[in-house]
């Protein structure tokens, strides 16, 4: 069996509530409202995943599925500089794909399973998991079909994570109706989209929210081995930090 490892978030406090970072061979989800740092975390971990294990990395390549068009190679270069990495090779180690729709998002997993077979990939980012599904199945009557397609995607995703010992980080949006009470409601009353299907697929779920001033707060919502603790972090030029 391949040895499981953890990839650092870039913030020591955030890492500490996760027991070191986000784990390989499993699916982790960070969700929260607009501008709380989901995309910045995705960029930061895409750099850190390439670092040596003793620096919180995974010593490997990264696959990045972008469904919102918010990936910025310039940010990768800035974060690489923080860690003393060469900007160009750091960018080249990230295999980027823009998912055009939910069908395409599923097809991308076929492409990735071929790429992952080489054994060099340690992180797969999906920013964000539900965007295409929400656009493609926006009608009331389409919810059941959406959840069925989503489930198909998540089953394949979880196989990929385990087969190739890859850390899967997916970001997720929250429902715009803060009043909705739910089993999955976060501390601020907001809940992630994707319903039970997504809730069951994520091994670790973390709520991100804005704190005081520039501070952001991460709170573990669901984890097999970590208590529900909070940590603060900030977003800097060099990515997520304390
Ligand atoms: P989300 O994906 O959750 O909507 P983002 O990850 O895009 O949010 O985070 C947006 C926040 O990151 C904004 O508040 C923005 O000011 C901040 N940010 C982006 N780039 C930088 C940077 N280079 N230095 C500091 N903060 C930044
Ligand atoms: Mg974003």
PDB file of N, CA and C in Angstrom, residues 90-190:
ATOM      1  N   UNK A  90       7.717  25.700 -11.934  1.00  0.00           N
ATOM      2  CA  UNK A  90       6.574  25.486 -11.036  1.00  0.00           C
ATOM      3  C   UNK A  90       5.267  25.536 -11.828  1.00  0.00           C
ATOM      4  N   UNK A  91       5.181  26.502 -12.745  1.00  0.00           N
ATOM      5  CA  UNK A  91       3.987  26.606 -13.599  1.00  0.00           C
ATOM      6  C   UNK A  91       3.860  25.378 -14.508  1.00  0.00           C
ATOM      7  N   UNK A  92       5.004  24.916 -15.032  1.00  0.00           N
ATOM      8  CA  UNK A  92       4.977  23.769 -15.960  1.00  0.00           C
ATOM      9  C   UNK A  92       4.568  22.474 -15.266  1.00  0.00           C
ATOM     10  N   UNK A  93       4.790  22.409 -13.963  1.00  0.00           N
ATOM     11  CA  UNK A  93       4.398  21.202 -13.217  1.00  0.00           C
ATOM     12  C   UNK A  93       2.915  21.171 -12.874  1.00  0.00           C
ATOM     13  N   UNK A  94       2.198  22.215 -13.287  1.00  0.00           N
ATOM     14  CA  UNK A  94       0.747  22.245 -13.056  1.00  0.00           C
ATOM     15  C   UNK A  94       0.047  22.024 -14.384  1.00  0.00           C
ATOM     16  N   UNK A  95      -0.651  20.914 -14.490  1.00  0.00           N
ATOM     17  CA  UNK A  95      -1.356  20.652 -15.728  1.00  0.00           C
ATOM     18  C   UNK A  95      -2.772  21.194 -15.589  1.00  0.00           C
ATOM     19  N   UNK A  96      -3.028  22.228 -16.381  1.00  0.00           N
ATOM     20  CA  UNK A  96      -4.237  23.039 -16.228  1.00  0.00           C
ATOM     21  C   UNK A  96      -5.301  22.658 -17.248  1.00  0.00           C
ATOM     22  N   UNK A  97      -6.541  22.573 -16.803  1.00  0.00           N
ATOM     23  CA  UNK A  97      -7.658  22.380 -17.730  1.00  0.00           C
ATOM     24  C   UNK A  97      -8.849  23.214 -17.287  1.00  0.00           C
ATOM     25  N   UNK A  98      -9.446  23.879 -18.242  1.00  0.00           N
ATOM     26  CA  UNK A  98     -10.666  24.640 -17.983  1.00  0.00           C
ATOM     27  C   UNK A  98     -11.827  23.723 -18.316  1.00  0.00           C
ATOM     28  N   UNK A  99     -12.671  23.393 -17.338  1.00  0.00           N
ATOM     29  CA  UNK A  99     -13.858  22.570 -17.600  1.00  0.00           C
ATOM     30  C   UNK A  99     -14.941  23.451 -18.199  1.00  0.00           C
ATOM     31  N   UNK A 100     -15.425  23.074 -19.377  1.00  0.00           N
ATOM     32  CA  UNK A 100     -16.380  23.924 -20.097  1.00  0.00           C
ATOM     33  C   UNK A 100     -17.816  23.660 -19.662  1.00  0.00           C
ATOM     34  N   UNK A 101     -18.075  22.426 -19.252  1.00  0.00           N
ATOM     35  CA  UNK A 101     -19.401  22.051 -18.762  1.00  0.00           C
ATOM     36  C   UNK A 101     -19.256  20.758 -17.953  1.00  0.00           C
ATOM     37  N   UNK A 102     -20.342  20.281 -17.367  1.00  0.00           N
ATOM     38  CA  UNK A 102     -20.236  19.130 -16.461  1.00  0.00           C
ATOM     39  C   UNK A 102     -19.801  17.857 -17.193  1.00  0.00           C
ATOM     40  N   UNK A 103     -20.252  17.724 -18.439  1.00  0.00           N
ATOM     41  CA  UNK A 103     -19.866  16.570 -19.261  1.00  0.00           C
ATOM     42  C   UNK A 103     -18.344  16.568 -19.469  1.00  0.00           C
ATOM     43  N   UNK A 104     -17.827  17.736 -19.819  1.00  0.00           N
ATOM     44  CA  UNK A 104     -16.391  17.909 -20.035  1.00  0.00           C
ATOM     45  C   UNK A 104     -15.614  17.671 -18.741  1.00  0.00           C
ATOM     46  N   UNK A 105     -16.168  18.136 -17.639  1.00  0.00           N
ATOM     47  CA  UNK A 105     -15.530  17.947 -16.322  1.00  0.00           C
ATOM     48  C   UNK A 105     -15.343  16.447 -16.032  1.00  0.00           C
ATOM     49  N   UNK A 106     -16.361  15.661 -16.396  1.00  0.00           N
ATOM     50  CA  UNK A 106     -16.269  14.206 -16.207  1.00  0.00           C
ATOM     51  C   UNK A 106     -15.228  13.605 -17.157  1.00  0.00           C
ATOM     52  N   UNK A 107     -15.237  14.061 -18.412  1.00  0.00           N
ATOM     53  CA  UNK A 107     -14.270  13.558 -19.405  1.00  0.00           C
ATOM     54  C   UNK A 107     -12.831  13.819 -18.983  1.00  0.00           C
ATOM     55  N   UNK A 108     -12.632  14.962 -18.318  1.00  0.00           N
ATOM     56  CA  UNK A 108     -11.275  15.320 -17.887  1.00  0.00           C
ATOM     57  C   UNK A 108     -10.680  14.268 -16.952  1.00  0.00           C
ATOM     58  N   UNK A 109     -11.543  13.585 -16.203  1.00  0.00           N
ATOM     59  CA  UNK A 109     -11.036  12.545 -15.298  1.00  0.00           C
ATOM     60  C   UNK A 109     -10.436  11.378 -16.081  1.00  0.00           C
ATOM     61  N   UNK A 110     -10.969  11.098 -17.277  1.00  0.00           N
ATOM     62  CA  UNK A 110     -10.378  10.051 -18.123  1.00  0.00           C
ATOM     63  C   UNK A 110      -8.968  10.431 -18.541  1.00  0.00           C
ATOM     64  N   UNK A 111      -8.835  11.682 -18.985  1.00  0.00           N
ATOM     65  CA  UNK A 111      -7.528  12.190 -19.387  1.00  0.00           C
ATOM     66  C   UNK A 111      -6.557  12.094 -18.211  1.00  0.00           C
ATOM     67  N   UNK A 112      -7.047  12.518 -17.029  1.00  0.00           N
ATOM     68  CA  UNK A 112      -6.176  12.545 -15.858  1.00  0.00           C
ATOM     69  C   UNK A 112      -5.759  11.153 -15.412  1.00  0.00           C
ATOM     70  N   UNK A 113      -6.652  10.182 -15.538  1.00  0.00           N
ATOM     71  CA  UNK A 113      -6.276   8.848 -15.062  1.00  0.00           C
ATOM     72  C   UNK A 113      -5.129   8.308 -15.906  1.00  0.00           C
ATOM     73  N   UNK A 114      -5.073   8.690 -17.177  1.00  0.00           N
ATOM     74  CA  UNK A 114      -3.919   8.301 -18.018  1.00  0.00           C
ATOM     75  C   UNK A 114      -2.661   9.026 -17.561  1.00  0.00           C
ATOM     76  N   UNK A 115      -2.805  10.326 -17.282  1.00  0.00           N
ATOM     77  CA  UNK A 115      -1.637  11.097 -16.831  1.00  0.00           C
ATOM     78  C   UNK A 115      -1.136  10.630 -15.468  1.00  0.00           C
ATOM     79  N   UNK A 116      -2.067  10.327 -14.587  1.00  0.00           N
ATOM     80  CA  UNK A 116      -1.694   9.919 -13.229  1.00  0.00           C
ATOM     81  C   UNK A 116      -0.968   8.569 -13.224  1.00  0.00           C
ATOM     82  N   UNK A 117      -1.231   7.763 -14.265  1.00  0.00           N
ATOM     83  CA  UNK A 117      -0.617   6.431 -14.334  1.00  0.00           C
ATOM     84  C   UNK A 117       0.905   6.503 -14.318  1.00  0.00           C
ATOM     85  N   UNK A 118       1.470   7.639 -14.733  1.00  0.00           N
ATOM     86  CA  UNK A 118       2.913   7.829 -14.687  1.00  0.00           C
ATOM     87  C   UNK A 118       3.454   7.921 -13.259  1.00  0.00           C
ATOM     88  N   UNK A 119       2.550   8.117 -12.295  1.00  0.00           N
ATOM     89  CA  UNK A 119       2.946   8.104 -10.894  1.00  0.00           C
ATOM     90  C   UNK A 119       3.547   9.390 -10.364  1.00  0.00           C
ATOM     91  N   UNK A 120       3.506  10.479 -11.149  1.00  0.00           N
ATOM     92  CA  UNK A 120       4.178  11.712 -10.712  1.00  0.00           C
ATOM     93  C   UNK A 120       3.249  12.718 -10.042  1.00  0.00           C
ATOM     94  N   UNK A 121       1.934  12.498 -10.145  1.00  0.00           N
ATOM     95  CA  UNK A 121       0.986  13.497  -9.638  1.00  0.00           C
ATOM     96  C   UNK A 121       0.655  13.275  -8.170  1.00  0.00           C
ATOM     97  N   UNK A 122       0.631  14.348  -7.390  1.00  0.00           N
ATOM     98  CA  UNK A 122       0.351  14.253  -5.957  1.00  0.00           C
ATOM     99  C   UNK A 122      -0.852  15.094  -5.530  1.00  0.00           C
ATOM    100  N   UNK A 123      -1.291  16.030  -6.367  1.00  0.00           N
ATOM    101  CA  UNK A 123      -2.427  16.880  -6.018  1.00  0.00           C
ATOM    102  C   UNK A 123      -3.331  17.096  -7.222  1.00  0.00           C
ATOM    103  N   UNK A 124      -4.634  16.998  -6.970  1.00  0.00           N
ATOM    104  CA  UNK A 124      -5.638  17.377  -7.972  1.00  0.00           C
ATOM    105  C   UNK A 124      -6.549  18.422  -7.333  1.00  0.00           C
ATOM    106  N   UNK A 125      -6.604  19.599  -7.970  1.00  0.00           N
ATOM    107  CA  UNK A 125      -7.464  20.681  -7.496  1.00  0.00           C
ATOM    108  C   UNK A 125      -8.680  20.787  -8.408  1.00  0.00           C
ATOM    109  N   UNK A 126      -9.856  20.958  -7.826  1.00  0.00           N
ATOM    110  CA  UNK A 126     -11.047  21.280  -8.628  1.00  0.00           C
ATOM    111  C   UNK A 126     -11.666  22.540  -8.028  1.00  0.00           C
ATOM    112  N   UNK A 127     -11.565  23.629  -8.764  1.00  0.00           N
ATOM    113  CA  UNK A 127     -12.046  24.940  -8.281  1.00  0.00           C
ATOM    114  C   UNK A 127     -13.054  25.493  -9.293  1.00  0.00           C
ATOM    115  N   UNK A 128     -14.363  25.381  -9.100  1.00  0.00           N
ATOM    116  CA  UNK A 128     -15.005  24.722  -7.983  1.00  0.00           C
ATOM    117  C   UNK A 128     -15.804  23.512  -8.472  1.00  0.00           C
ATOM    118  N   UNK A 129     -16.133  22.631  -7.568  1.00  0.00           N
ATOM    119  CA  UNK A 129     -16.750  21.355  -7.926  1.00  0.00           C
ATOM    120  C   UNK A 129     -18.155  21.491  -8.523  1.00  0.00           C
ATOM    121  N   UNK A 130     -18.967  22.407  -8.002  1.00  0.00           N
ATOM    122  CA  UNK A 130     -20.378  22.445  -8.398  1.00  0.00           C
ATOM    123  C   UNK A 130     -20.724  23.426  -9.512  1.00  0.00           C
ATOM    124  N   UNK A 131     -19.804  24.297  -9.873  1.00  0.00           N
ATOM    125  CA  UNK A 131     -20.156  25.388 -10.788  1.00  0.00           C
ATOM    126  C   UNK A 131     -20.799  24.905 -12.093  1.00  0.00           C
ATOM    127  N   UNK A 132     -20.155  23.971 -12.790  1.00  0.00           N
ATOM    128  CA  UNK A 132     -20.702  23.470 -14.058  1.00  0.00           C
ATOM    129  C   UNK A 132     -22.025  22.741 -13.839  1.00  0.00           C
ATOM    130  N   UNK A 133     -22.090  21.947 -12.783  1.00  0.00           N
ATOM    131  CA  UNK A 133     -23.331  21.200 -12.509  1.00  0.00           C
ATOM    132  C   UNK A 133     -24.498  22.146 -12.231  1.00  0.00           C
ATOM    133  N   UNK A 134     -24.206  23.244 -11.543  1.00  0.00           N
ATOM    134  CA  UNK A 134     -25.276  24.207 -11.235  1.00  0.00           C
ATOM    135  C   UNK A 134     -25.759  24.920 -12.492  1.00  0.00           C
ATOM    136  N   UNK A 135     -24.834  25.201 -13.389  1.00  0.00           N
ATOM    137  CA  UNK A 135     -25.199  25.874 -14.639  1.00  0.00           C
ATOM    138  C   UNK A 135     -25.972  24.913 -15.550  1.00  0.00           C
ATOM    139  N   UNK A 136     -25.454  23.675 -15.677  1.00  0.00           N
ATOM    140  CA  UNK A 136     -26.050  22.716 -16.621  1.00  0.00           C
ATOM    141  C   UNK A 136     -27.410  22.184 -16.160  1.00  0.00           C
ATOM    142  N   UNK A 137     -27.618  22.114 -14.866  1.00  0.00           N
ATOM    143  CA  UNK A 137     -28.883  21.569 -14.338  1.00  0.00           C
ATOM    144  C   UNK A 137     -29.516  22.602 -13.410  1.00  0.00           C
ATOM    145  N   UNK A 138     -29.911  23.716 -13.997  1.00  0.00           N
ATOM    146  CA  UNK A 138     -30.383  24.812 -13.157  1.00  0.00           C
ATOM    147  C   UNK A 138     -31.894  24.763 -12.895  1.00  0.00           C
ATOM    148  N   UNK A 139     -32.603  23.969 -13.690  1.00  0.00           N
ATOM    149  CA  UNK A 139     -34.056  23.904 -13.506  1.00  0.00           C
ATOM    150  C   UNK A 139     -34.443  23.098 -12.285  1.00  0.00           C
ATOM    151  N   UNK A 140     -35.570  23.400 -11.729  1.00  0.00           N
ATOM    152  CA  UNK A 140     -36.068  22.685 -10.547  1.00  0.00           C
ATOM    153  C   UNK A 140     -36.188  21.192 -10.808  1.00  0.00           C
ATOM    154  N   UNK A 141     -36.702  20.850 -11.987  1.00  0.00           N
ATOM    155  CA  UNK A 141     -36.933  19.445 -12.324  1.00  0.00           C
ATOM    156  C   UNK A 141     -35.657  18.676 -12.626  1.00  0.00           C
ATOM    157  N   UNK A 142     -34.523  19.366 -12.644  1.00  0.00           N
ATOM    158  CA  UNK A 142     -33.269  18.717 -13.052  1.00  0.00           C
ATOM    159  C   UNK A 142     -32.376  18.311 -11.890  1.00  0.00           C
ATOM    160  N   UNK A 143     -32.857  18.536 -10.676  1.00  0.00           N
ATOM    161  CA  UNK A 143     -32.029  18.275  -9.502  1.00  0.00           C
ATOM    162  C   UNK A 143     -31.615  16.804  -9.380  1.00  0.00           C
ATOM    163  N   UNK A 144     -32.563  15.905  -9.609  1.00  0.00           N
ATOM    164  CA  UNK A 144     -32.262  14.474  -9.468  1.00  0.00           C
ATOM    165  C   UNK A 144     -31.191  14.051 -10.472  1.00  0.00           C
ATOM    166  N   UNK A 145     -31.338  14.542 -11.704  1.00  0.00           N
ATOM    167  CA  UNK A 145     -30.357  14.204 -12.736  1.00  0.00           C
ATOM    168  C   UNK A 145     -28.990  14.797 -12.398  1.00  0.00           C
ATOM    169  N   UNK A 146     -29.002  16.025 -11.884  1.00  0.00           N
ATOM    170  CA  UNK A 146     -27.745  16.676 -11.487  1.00  0.00           C
ATOM    171  C   UNK A 146     -27.018  15.838 -10.434  1.00  0.00           C
ATOM    172  N   UNK A 147     -27.757  15.411  -9.433  1.00  0.00           N
ATOM    173  CA  UNK A 147     -27.148  14.653  -8.335  1.00  0.00           C
ATOM    174  C   UNK A 147     -26.632  13.298  -8.808  1.00  0.00           C
ATOM    175  N   UNK A 148     -27.323  12.725  -9.790  1.00  0.00           N
ATOM    176  CA  UNK A 148     -26.890  11.437 -10.328  1.00  0.00           C
ATOM    177  C   UNK A 148     -25.578  11.591 -11.100  1.00  0.00           C
ATOM    178  N   UNK A 149     -25.499  12.644 -11.916  1.00  0.00           N
ATOM    179  CA  UNK A 149     -24.269  12.924 -12.679  1.00  0.00           C
ATOM    180  C   UNK A 149     -23.124  13.296 -11.739  1.00  0.00           C
ATOM    181  N   UNK A 150     -23.459  14.060 -10.716  1.00  0.00           N
ATOM    182  CA  UNK A 150     -22.459  14.466  -9.725  1.00  0.00           C
ATOM    183  C   UNK A 150     -21.897  13.241  -9.012  1.00  0.00           C
ATOM    184  N   UNK A 151     -22.791  12.328  -8.660  1.00  0.00           N
ATOM    185  CA  UNK A 151     -22.374  11.111  -7.974  1.00  0.00           C
ATOM    186  C   UNK A 151     -21.407  10.296  -8.830  1.00  0.00           C
ATOM    187  N   UNK A 152     -21.726  10.205 -10.117  1.00  0.00           N
ATOM    188  CA  UNK A 152     -20.861   9.518 -11.082  1.00  0.00           C
ATOM    189  C   UNK A 152     -19.459  10.133 -11.071  1.00  0.00           C
ATOM    190  N   UNK A 153     -19.434  11.438 -11.110  1.00  0.00           N
ATOM    191  CA  UNK A 153     -18.159  12.167 -11.100  1.00  0.00           C
ATOM    192  C   UNK A 153     -17.373  11.878  -9.821  1.00  0.00           C
ATOM    193  N   UNK A 154     -18.060  11.932  -8.689  1.00  0.00           N
ATOM    194  CA  UNK A 154     -17.386  11.791  -7.392  1.00  0.00           C
ATOM    195  C   UNK A 154     -16.871  10.371  -7.147  1.00  0.00           C
ATOM    196  N   UNK A 155     -17.588   9.395  -7.679  1.00  0.00           N
ATOM    197  CA  UNK A 155     -17.123   8.007  -7.543  1.00  0.00           C
ATOM    198  C   UNK A 155     -15.810   7.828  -8.311  1.00  0.00           C
ATOM    199  N   UNK A 156     -15.757   8.368  -9.522  1.00  0.00           N
ATOM    200  CA  UNK A 156     -14.532   8.292 -10.327  1.00  0.00           C
ATOM    201  C   UNK A 156     -13.400   9.053  -9.640  1.00  0.00           C
ATOM    202  N   UNK A 157     -13.751  10.180  -9.073  1.00  0.00           N
ATOM    203  CA  UNK A 157     -12.765  11.026  -8.406  1.00  0.00           C
ATOM    204  C   UNK A 157     -12.147  10.295  -7.210  1.00  0.00           C
ATOM    205  N   UNK A 158     -12.990   9.637  -6.451  1.00  0.00           N
ATOM    206  CA  UNK A 158     -12.490   8.956  -5.271  1.00  0.00           C
ATOM    207  C   UNK A 158     -11.612   7.755  -5.656  1.00  0.00           C
ATOM    208  N   UNK A 159     -11.939   7.095  -6.766  1.00  0.00           N
ATOM    209  CA  UNK A 159     -11.070   6.018  -7.263  1.00  0.00           C
ATOM    210  C   UNK A 159      -9.703   6.556  -7.663  1.00  0.00           C
ATOM    211  N   UNK A 160      -9.710   7.694  -8.347  1.00  0.00           N
ATOM    212  CA  UNK A 160      -8.447   8.318  -8.772  1.00  0.00           C
ATOM    213  C   UNK A 160      -7.573   8.643  -7.570  1.00  0.00           C
ATOM    214  N   UNK A 161      -8.198   9.246  -6.546  1.00  0.00           N
ATOM    215  CA  UNK A 161      -7.455   9.643  -5.350  1.00  0.00           C
ATOM    216  C   UNK A 161      -6.776   8.425  -4.721  1.00  0.00           C
ATOM    217  N   UNK A 162      -7.527   7.337  -4.600  1.00  0.00           N
ATOM    218  CA  UNK A 162      -6.992   6.160  -3.916  1.00  0.00           C
ATOM    219  C   UNK A 162      -6.004   5.385  -4.777  1.00  0.00           C
ATOM    220  N   UNK A 163      -6.350   5.217  -6.047  1.00  0.00           N
ATOM    221  CA  UNK A 163      -5.470   4.425  -6.917  1.00  0.00           C
ATOM    222  C   UNK A 163      -4.082   5.040  -7.043  1.00  0.00           C
ATOM    223  N   UNK A 164      -4.025   6.380  -7.148  1.00  0.00           N
ATOM    224  CA  UNK A 164      -2.741   7.034  -7.408  1.00  0.00           C
ATOM    225  C   UNK A 164      -2.201   7.795  -6.201  1.00  0.00           C
ATOM    226  N   UNK A 165      -2.799   7.586  -5.031  1.00  0.00           N
ATOM    227  CA  UNK A 165      -2.366   8.255  -3.802  1.00  0.00           C
ATOM    228  C   UNK A 165      -2.239   9.769  -3.992  1.00  0.00           C
ATOM    229  N   UNK A 166      -3.280  10.339  -4.589  1.00  0.00           N
ATOM    230  CA  UNK A 166      -3.309  11.771  -4.868  1.00  0.00           C
ATOM    231  C   UNK A 166      -4.195  12.468  -3.835  1.00  0.00           C
ATOM    232  N   UNK A 167      -3.794  13.662  -3.431  1.00  0.00           N
ATOM    233  CA  UNK A 167      -4.624  14.502  -2.569  1.00  0.00           C
ATOM    234  C   UNK A 167      -5.604  15.254  -3.472  1.00  0.00           C
ATOM    235  N   UNK A 168      -6.882  15.106  -3.233  1.00  0.00           N
ATOM    236  CA  UNK A 168      -7.877  15.852  -4.013  1.00  0.00           C
ATOM    237  C   UNK A 168      -8.416  16.994  -3.155  1.00  0.00           C
ATOM    238  N   UNK A 169      -8.237  18.212  -3.656  1.00  0.00           N
ATOM    239  CA  UNK A 169      -8.793  19.391  -2.981  1.00  0.00           C
ATOM    240  C   UNK A 169      -9.872  19.973  -3.870  1.00  0.00           C
ATOM    241  N   UNK A 170     -11.108  19.985  -3.397  1.00  0.00           N
ATOM    242  CA  UNK A 170     -12.141  20.647  -4.188  1.00  0.00           C
ATOM    243  C   UNK A 170     -12.729  21.802  -3.395  1.00  0.00           C
ATOM    244  N   UNK A 171     -13.016  22.873  -4.107  1.00  0.00           N
ATOM    245  CA  UNK A 171     -13.641  24.019  -3.467  1.00  0.00           C
ATOM    246  C   UNK A 171     -15.131  23.961  -3.752  1.00  0.00           C
ATOM    247  N   UNK A 172     -15.898  24.631  -2.903  1.00  0.00           N
ATOM    248  CA  UNK A 172     -17.341  24.599  -3.115  1.00  0.00           C
ATOM    249  C   UNK A 172     -17.975  25.917  -2.690  1.00  0.00           C
ATOM    250  N   UNK A 173     -19.060  26.209  -3.356  1.00  0.00           N
ATOM    251  CA  UNK A 173     -19.815  27.427  -3.078  1.00  0.00           C
ATOM    252  C   UNK A 173     -20.822  27.160  -1.958  1.00  0.00           C
ATOM    253  N   UNK A 174     -21.392  28.243  -1.417  1.00  0.00           N
ATOM    254  CA  UNK A 174     -22.434  28.087  -0.409  1.00  0.00           C
ATOM    255  C   UNK A 174     -23.760  28.572  -0.976  1.00  0.00           C
ATOM    256  N   UNK A 175     -24.831  28.059  -0.399  1.00  0.00           N
ATOM    257  CA  UNK A 175     -26.159  28.496  -0.824  1.00  0.00           C
ATOM    258  C   UNK A 175     -26.356  29.951  -0.468  1.00  0.00           C
ATOM    259  N   UNK A 176     -27.008  30.654  -1.356  1.00  0.00           N
ATOM    260  CA  UNK A 176     -27.168  32.087  -1.129  1.00  0.00           C
ATOM    261  C   UNK A 176     -28.275  32.404  -0.131  1.00  0.00           C
ATOM    262  N   UNK A 177     -28.967  31.376   0.310  1.00  0.00           N
ATOM    263  CA  UNK A 177     -30.042  31.575   1.282  1.00  0.00           C
ATOM    264  C   UNK A 177     -29.543  31.244   2.685  1.00  0.00           C
ATOM    265  N   UNK A 178     -29.108  32.256   3.452  1.00  0.00           N
ATOM    266  CA  UNK A 178     -28.491  31.988   4.749  1.00  0.00           C
ATOM    267  C   UNK A 178     -29.483  31.500   5.798  1.00  0.00           C
ATOM    268  N   UNK A 179     -30.742  31.667   5.549  1.00  0.00           N
ATOM    269  CA  UNK A 179     -31.736  31.266   6.530  1.00  0.00           C
ATOM    270  C   UNK A 179     -31.989  29.766   6.572  1.00  0.00           C
ATOM    271  N   UNK A 180     -31.593  29.090   5.504  1.00  0.00           N
ATOM    272  CA  UNK A 180     -31.886  27.664   5.396  1.00  0.00           C
ATOM    273  C   UNK A 180     -31.237  26.872   6.523  1.00  0.00           C
ATOM    274  N   UNK A 181     -32.028  26.146   7.267  1.00  0.00           N
ATOM    275  CA  UNK A 181     -31.464  25.327   8.328  1.00  0.00           C
ATOM    276  C   UNK A 181     -31.206  23.948   7.752  1.00  0.00           C
ATOM    277  N   UNK A 182     -30.106  23.373   8.155  1.00  0.00           N
ATOM    278  CA  UNK A 182     -29.753  22.086   7.576  1.00  0.00           C
ATOM    279  C   UNK A 182     -28.791  21.341   8.465  1.00  0.00           C
ATOM    280  N   UNK A 183     -28.727  20.070   8.248  1.00  0.00           N
ATOM    281  CA  UNK A 183     -27.760  19.186   8.882  1.00  0.00           C
ATOM    282  C   UNK A 183     -26.349  19.675   8.587  1.00  0.00           C
ATOM    283  N   UNK A 184     -26.152  20.282   7.404  1.00  0.00           N
ATOM    284  CA  UNK A 184     -24.824  20.667   6.960  1.00  0.00           C
ATOM    285  C   UNK A 184     -24.545  22.146   7.148  1.00  0.00           C
ATOM    286  N   UNK A 185     -25.403  22.833   7.882  1.00  0.00           N
ATOM    287  CA  UNK A 185     -25.212  24.272   8.049  1.00  0.00           C
ATOM    288  C   UNK A 185     -23.895  24.565   8.760  1.00  0.00           C
ATOM    289  N   UNK A 186     -23.173  25.553   8.256  1.00  0.00           N
ATOM    290  CA  UNK A 186     -21.913  25.928   8.880  1.00  0.00           C
ATOM    291  C   UNK A 186     -22.155  26.855  10.051  1.00  0.00           C
ATOM    292  N   UNK A 187     -21.077  27.315  10.678  1.00  0.00           N
ATOM    293  CA  UNK A 187     -21.162  28.148  11.872  1.00  0.00           C
ATOM    294  C   UNK A 187     -21.955  29.425  11.610  1.00  0.00           C
ATOM    295  N   UNK A 188     -21.826  29.951  10.385  1.00  0.00           N
ATOM    296  CA  UNK A 188     -22.513  31.200  10.083  1.00  0.00           C
ATOM    297  C   UNK A 188     -23.855  30.949   9.413  1.00  0.00           C
ATOM    298  N   UNK A 189     -24.332  29.735   9.469  1.00  0.00           N
ATOM    299  CA  UNK A 189     -25.639  29.430   8.928  1.00  0.00           C
ATOM    300  C   UNK A 189     -25.628  29.094   7.444  1.00  0.00           C
ATOM    301  N   UNK A 190     -24.469  29.256   6.798  1.00  0.00           N
ATOM    302  CA  UNK A 190     -24.405  28.947   5.372  1.00  0.00           C
ATOM    303  C   UNK A 190     -24.048  27.488   5.171  1.00  0.00           C
TER     304      UNK A 190
END
